[in-house]
Short mmCIF file of C-alpha atoms in Angstrom, two decimals:
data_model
loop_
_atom_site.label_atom_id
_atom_site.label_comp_id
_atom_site.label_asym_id
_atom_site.label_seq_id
_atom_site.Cartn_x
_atom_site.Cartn_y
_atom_site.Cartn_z
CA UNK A 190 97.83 68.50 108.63
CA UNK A 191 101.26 69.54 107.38
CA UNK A 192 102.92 72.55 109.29
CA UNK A 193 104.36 75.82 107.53
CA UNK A 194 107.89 75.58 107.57
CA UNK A 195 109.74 79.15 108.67
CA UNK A 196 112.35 80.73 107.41
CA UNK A 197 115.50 80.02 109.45
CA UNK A 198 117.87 83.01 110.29
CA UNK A 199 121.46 82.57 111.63
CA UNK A 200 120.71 84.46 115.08
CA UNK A 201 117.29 82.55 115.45
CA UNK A 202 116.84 80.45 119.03
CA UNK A 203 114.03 78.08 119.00
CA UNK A 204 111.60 78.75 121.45
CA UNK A 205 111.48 76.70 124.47
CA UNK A 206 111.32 77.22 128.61
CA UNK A 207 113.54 80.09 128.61
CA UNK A 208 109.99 81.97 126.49
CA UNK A 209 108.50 82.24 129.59
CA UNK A 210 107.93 86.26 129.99
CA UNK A 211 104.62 87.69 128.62
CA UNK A 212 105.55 89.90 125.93
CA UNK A 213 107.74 86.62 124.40
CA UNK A 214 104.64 84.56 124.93
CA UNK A 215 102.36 86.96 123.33
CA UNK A 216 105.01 87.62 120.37
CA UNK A 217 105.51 83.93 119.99
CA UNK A 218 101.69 83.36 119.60
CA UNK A 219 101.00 86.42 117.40
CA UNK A 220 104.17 84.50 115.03
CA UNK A 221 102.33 81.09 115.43
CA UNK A 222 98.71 82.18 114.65
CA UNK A 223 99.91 84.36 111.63
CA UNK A 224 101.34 80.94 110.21
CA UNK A 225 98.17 79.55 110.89
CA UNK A 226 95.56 80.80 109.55
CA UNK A 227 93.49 78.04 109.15
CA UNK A 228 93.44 77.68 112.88
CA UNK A 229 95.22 75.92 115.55
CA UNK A 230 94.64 74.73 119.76
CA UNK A 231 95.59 75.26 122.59
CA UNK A 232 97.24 71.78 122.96
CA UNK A 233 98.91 72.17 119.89
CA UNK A 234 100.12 75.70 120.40
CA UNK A 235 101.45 74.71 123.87
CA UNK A 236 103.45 71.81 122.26
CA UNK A 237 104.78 73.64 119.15
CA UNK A 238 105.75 76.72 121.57
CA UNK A 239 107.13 74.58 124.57
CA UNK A 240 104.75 76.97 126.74
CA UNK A 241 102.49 75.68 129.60
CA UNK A 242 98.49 75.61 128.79
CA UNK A 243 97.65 78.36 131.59
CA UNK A 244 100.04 80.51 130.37
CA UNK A 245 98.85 79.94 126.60
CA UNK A 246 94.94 80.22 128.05
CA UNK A 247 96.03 83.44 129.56
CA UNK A 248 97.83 85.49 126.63
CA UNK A 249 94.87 84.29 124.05
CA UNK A 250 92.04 85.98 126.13
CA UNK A 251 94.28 88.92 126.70
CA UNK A 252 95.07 88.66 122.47
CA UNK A 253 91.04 87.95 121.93
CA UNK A 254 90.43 91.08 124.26
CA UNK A 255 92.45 93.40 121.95
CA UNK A 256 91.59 91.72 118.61
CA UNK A 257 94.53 90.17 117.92
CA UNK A 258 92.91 86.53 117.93
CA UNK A 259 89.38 85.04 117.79
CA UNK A 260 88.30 81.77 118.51
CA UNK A 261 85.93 79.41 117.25
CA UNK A 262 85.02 75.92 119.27
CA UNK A 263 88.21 75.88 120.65
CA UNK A 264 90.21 76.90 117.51
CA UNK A 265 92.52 79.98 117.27
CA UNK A 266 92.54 82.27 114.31
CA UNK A 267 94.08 85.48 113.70
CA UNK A 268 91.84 88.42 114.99
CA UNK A 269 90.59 91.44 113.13
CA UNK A 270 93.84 93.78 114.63
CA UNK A 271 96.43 91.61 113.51
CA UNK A 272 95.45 91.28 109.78
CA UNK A 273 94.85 95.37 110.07
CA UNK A 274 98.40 95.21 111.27
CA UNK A 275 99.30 93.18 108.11
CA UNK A 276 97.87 95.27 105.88
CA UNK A 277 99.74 98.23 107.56
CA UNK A 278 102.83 97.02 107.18
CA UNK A 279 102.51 96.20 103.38
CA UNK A 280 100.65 99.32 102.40
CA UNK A 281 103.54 101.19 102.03
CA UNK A 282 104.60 99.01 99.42
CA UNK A 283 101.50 98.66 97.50
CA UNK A 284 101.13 102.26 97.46
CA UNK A 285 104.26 102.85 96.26
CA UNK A 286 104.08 100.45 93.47
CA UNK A 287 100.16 102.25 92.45
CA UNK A 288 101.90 105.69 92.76
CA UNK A 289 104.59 104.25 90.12
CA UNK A 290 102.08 102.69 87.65
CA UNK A 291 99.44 105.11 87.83
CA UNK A 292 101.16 108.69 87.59
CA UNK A 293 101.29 108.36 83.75
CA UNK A 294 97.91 108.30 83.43
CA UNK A 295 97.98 111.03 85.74
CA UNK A 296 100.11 113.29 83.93
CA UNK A 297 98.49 112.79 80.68
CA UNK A 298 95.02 113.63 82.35
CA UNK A 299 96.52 117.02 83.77
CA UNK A 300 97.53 117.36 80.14
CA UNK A 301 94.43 117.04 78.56
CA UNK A 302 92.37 118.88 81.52
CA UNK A 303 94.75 121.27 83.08
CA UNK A 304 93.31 120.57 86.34
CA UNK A 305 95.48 119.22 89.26
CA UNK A 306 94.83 115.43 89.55
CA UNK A 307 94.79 113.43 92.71
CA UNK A 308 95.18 110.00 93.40
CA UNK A 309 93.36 108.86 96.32
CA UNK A 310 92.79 105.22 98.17
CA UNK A 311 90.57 104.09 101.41
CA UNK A 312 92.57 103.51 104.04
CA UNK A 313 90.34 101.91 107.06
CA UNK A 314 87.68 104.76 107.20
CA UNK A 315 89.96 107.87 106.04
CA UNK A 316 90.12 108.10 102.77
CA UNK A 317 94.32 109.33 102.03
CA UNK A 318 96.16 111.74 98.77
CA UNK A 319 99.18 109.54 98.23
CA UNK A 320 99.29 110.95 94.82
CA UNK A 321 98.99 114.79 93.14
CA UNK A 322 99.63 115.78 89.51
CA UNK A 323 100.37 119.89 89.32
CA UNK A 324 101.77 119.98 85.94
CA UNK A 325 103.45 118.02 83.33
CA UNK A 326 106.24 115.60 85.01
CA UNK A 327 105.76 117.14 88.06
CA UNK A 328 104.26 114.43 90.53
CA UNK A 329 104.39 114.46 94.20
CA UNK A 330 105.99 111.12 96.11
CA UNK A 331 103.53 109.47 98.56
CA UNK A 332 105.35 111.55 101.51
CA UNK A 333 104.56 115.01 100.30
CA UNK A 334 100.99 114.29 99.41
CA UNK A 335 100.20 112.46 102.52
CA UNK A 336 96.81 113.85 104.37
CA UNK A 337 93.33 112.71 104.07
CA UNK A 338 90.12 113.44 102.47
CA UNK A 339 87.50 115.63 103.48
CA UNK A 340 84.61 113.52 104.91
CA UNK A 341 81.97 115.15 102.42
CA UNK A 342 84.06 115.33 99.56
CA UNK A 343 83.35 114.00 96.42
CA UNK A 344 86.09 111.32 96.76
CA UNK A 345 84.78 109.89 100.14
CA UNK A 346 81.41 110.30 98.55
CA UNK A 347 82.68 108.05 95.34
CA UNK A 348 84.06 105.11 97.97
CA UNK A 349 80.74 105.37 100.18
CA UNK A 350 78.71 104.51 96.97
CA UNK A 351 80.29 101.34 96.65
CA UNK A 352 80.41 100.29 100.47
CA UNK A 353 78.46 97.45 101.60
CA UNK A 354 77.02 99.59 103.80
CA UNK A 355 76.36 102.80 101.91
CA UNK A 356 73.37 104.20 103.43
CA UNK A 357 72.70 107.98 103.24
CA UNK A 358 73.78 109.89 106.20
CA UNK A 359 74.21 113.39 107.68
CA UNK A 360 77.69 114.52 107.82
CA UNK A 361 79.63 117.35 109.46
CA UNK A 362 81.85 119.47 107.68
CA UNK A 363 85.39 120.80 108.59
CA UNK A 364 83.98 123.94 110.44
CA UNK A 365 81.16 121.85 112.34
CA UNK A 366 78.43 122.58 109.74
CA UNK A 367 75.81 120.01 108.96
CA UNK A 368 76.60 119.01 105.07
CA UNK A 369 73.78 117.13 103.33
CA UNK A 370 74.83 113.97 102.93
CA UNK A 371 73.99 112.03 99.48
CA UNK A 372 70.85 110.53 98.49
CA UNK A 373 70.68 106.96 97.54
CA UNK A 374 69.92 107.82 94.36
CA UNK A 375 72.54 109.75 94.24
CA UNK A 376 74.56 106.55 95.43
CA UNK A 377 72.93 104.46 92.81
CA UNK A 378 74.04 106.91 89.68
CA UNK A 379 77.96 106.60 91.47
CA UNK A 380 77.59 102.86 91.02
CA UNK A 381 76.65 102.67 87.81
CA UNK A 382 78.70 105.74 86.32
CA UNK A 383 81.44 105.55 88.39
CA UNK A 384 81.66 108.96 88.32
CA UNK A 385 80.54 112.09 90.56
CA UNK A 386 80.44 115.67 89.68
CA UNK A 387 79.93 118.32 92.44
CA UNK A 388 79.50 122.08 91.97
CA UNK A 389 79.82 124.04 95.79
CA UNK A 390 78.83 127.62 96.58
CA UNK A 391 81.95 128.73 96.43
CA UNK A 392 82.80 128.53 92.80
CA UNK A 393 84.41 125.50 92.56
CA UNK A 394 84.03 122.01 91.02
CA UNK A 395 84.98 118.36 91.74
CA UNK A 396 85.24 115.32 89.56
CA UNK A 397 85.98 111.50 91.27
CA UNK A 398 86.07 108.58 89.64
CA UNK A 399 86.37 105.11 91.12
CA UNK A 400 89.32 103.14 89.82
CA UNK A 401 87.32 99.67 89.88
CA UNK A 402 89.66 96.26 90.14
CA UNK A 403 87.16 93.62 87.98
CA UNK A 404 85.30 92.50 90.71
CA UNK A 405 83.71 96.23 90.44
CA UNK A 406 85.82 97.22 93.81
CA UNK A 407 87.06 100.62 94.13
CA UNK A 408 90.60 100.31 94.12
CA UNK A 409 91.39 104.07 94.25
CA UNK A 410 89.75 107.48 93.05
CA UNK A 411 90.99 109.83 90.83
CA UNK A 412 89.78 113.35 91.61
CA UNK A 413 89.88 116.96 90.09
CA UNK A 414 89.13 120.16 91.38
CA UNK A 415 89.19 123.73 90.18
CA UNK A 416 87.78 127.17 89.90
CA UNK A 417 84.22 126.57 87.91
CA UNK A 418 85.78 129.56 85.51
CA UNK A 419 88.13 127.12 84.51
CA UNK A 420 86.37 124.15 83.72
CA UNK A 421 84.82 125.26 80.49
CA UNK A 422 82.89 122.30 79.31
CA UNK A 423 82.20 120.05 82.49
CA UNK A 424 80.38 116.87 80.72
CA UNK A 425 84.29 116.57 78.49
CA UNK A 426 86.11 116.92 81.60
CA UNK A 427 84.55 114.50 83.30
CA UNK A 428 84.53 112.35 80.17
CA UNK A 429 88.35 112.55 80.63
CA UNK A 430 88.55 111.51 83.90
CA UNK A 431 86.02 108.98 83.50
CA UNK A 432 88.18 107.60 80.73
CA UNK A 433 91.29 108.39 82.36
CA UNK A 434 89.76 106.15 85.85
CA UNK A 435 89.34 102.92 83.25
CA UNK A 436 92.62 103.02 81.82
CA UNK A 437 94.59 103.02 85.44
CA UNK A 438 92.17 100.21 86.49
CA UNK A 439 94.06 98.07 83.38
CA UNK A 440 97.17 99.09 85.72
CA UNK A 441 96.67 98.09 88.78
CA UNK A 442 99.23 95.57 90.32
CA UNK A 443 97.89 92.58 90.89
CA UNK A 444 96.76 91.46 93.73
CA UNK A 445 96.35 94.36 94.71
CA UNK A 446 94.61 95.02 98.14
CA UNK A 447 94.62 98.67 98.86
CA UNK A 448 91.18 98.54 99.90
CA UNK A 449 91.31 98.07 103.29
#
């Protein structure tokens, strides 16, 4: 089986006996198994790494302990932490590059609805704003939106739906009140509409719609929220935004993997 071959930089030693400390070891395996990923041994590691088999036995169940590697009948594989660490580093990017394609749709939904617009996208189990429209042209770069979602909002509520594990559940809201959690009915009309309106006590509405890649994955949301005084005619706003949701899911970069 052919090896990757890495990218070769000017101030780049090879490894050998002088990788002896832990943290090198460690770094030097996390580099090896990430170039890997169909697996690799111990034997083989040892070889490719010029580190003893003890001290590659050791740092593995310390990386298996902390996620950072599994293995499988004496195979090696990346663990769960280090392709969450992946993803980290690359979300910036990707998020960037959905803020850039998407905010025309934005704009032109804040157009038609005057209500501000957010763009929102799962982020392990926080759901974050990179995105808000507050008037024509005016958008927000990913570090001024920032924050994350309430937990009962209609955006969280949107994602849930199309979880694999989207079972209906109590939740608590911001000021430690039990919020009714939705129904899987409820769930069941997200899937197939895409779409949830919510009306609260306090006068206000929210619209989400899932921005679905064509495998039916939720991508993103696009929310809206206002005074219920201002949204006139509720079924064409959310019309809108329902249309508005399927032409930024023609947008989306591809590849794109901000589901996470």
């Amino acid at each position: 089986m052919s090896r990757p071959v890495r990218p070769k930089h000017h101030d780049e030693t090879e490894p050998g006996a002088e990788a002896n400390g832990s943290l090198a070891r460690a770094l030097l395996l996390l580099r090896e198994l990430a170039l890997r990923p169909e697996g690799v041994g111990v034997s083989e590691l040892s070889r490719t790494l010029g580190i003893p088999k003890p001290s590659v036995h050791r740092t593995l169940r310390t990386m298996r302990r902390l996620g950072f590697a599994r293995e499988s009948e004496h195979v090696y594989f990346p663990g769960t932490e280090l392709r969450r660490l992946a993803r980290d580093l690359t979300a910036g990017t990707e998020s960037r590059l959905l803020c850039e394609r998407l905010s025309p749709v934005m704009v032109e939904l804040y157009c038609a609805a005057r209500l501000p617009v957010e763009l929102a996208v799962p982020r392990g189990s926080d759901v974050v704003v990179l995105h808000r429209v507050h008037g024509r042209g005016a958008w927000n770069p990913i570090g001024t939106a920032g924050g994350t979602v309430e937990h009962h909002g209609a955006t969280t509520k949107v994602l849930s739906a199309f979880s694999l594990d989207s079972v209906p559940h109590e939740v608590i809201g911001d000021r430690g009140e039990r919020v009714r959690g939705p129904s899987s009915s409820q769930f069941a009309e997200i899937r197939r509409t895409g779409l949830l309106v919510e009306r609260s006590c306090h006068g206000r509405v929210e619209l989400a719609a899932a921005v679905l890649d064509r495998l039916r994955r939720p991508m993103a949301v696009l929310a809206m929220t206002g005074p219920t005084a201002r949204v006139h005619n509720i079924p064409h706003t959310a019309t809108l935004l329902r249309q508005a949701a399927h032409d930024a899911a023609k947008l989306l970069p591809t590849g794109s993997t901000s589901r996470c």
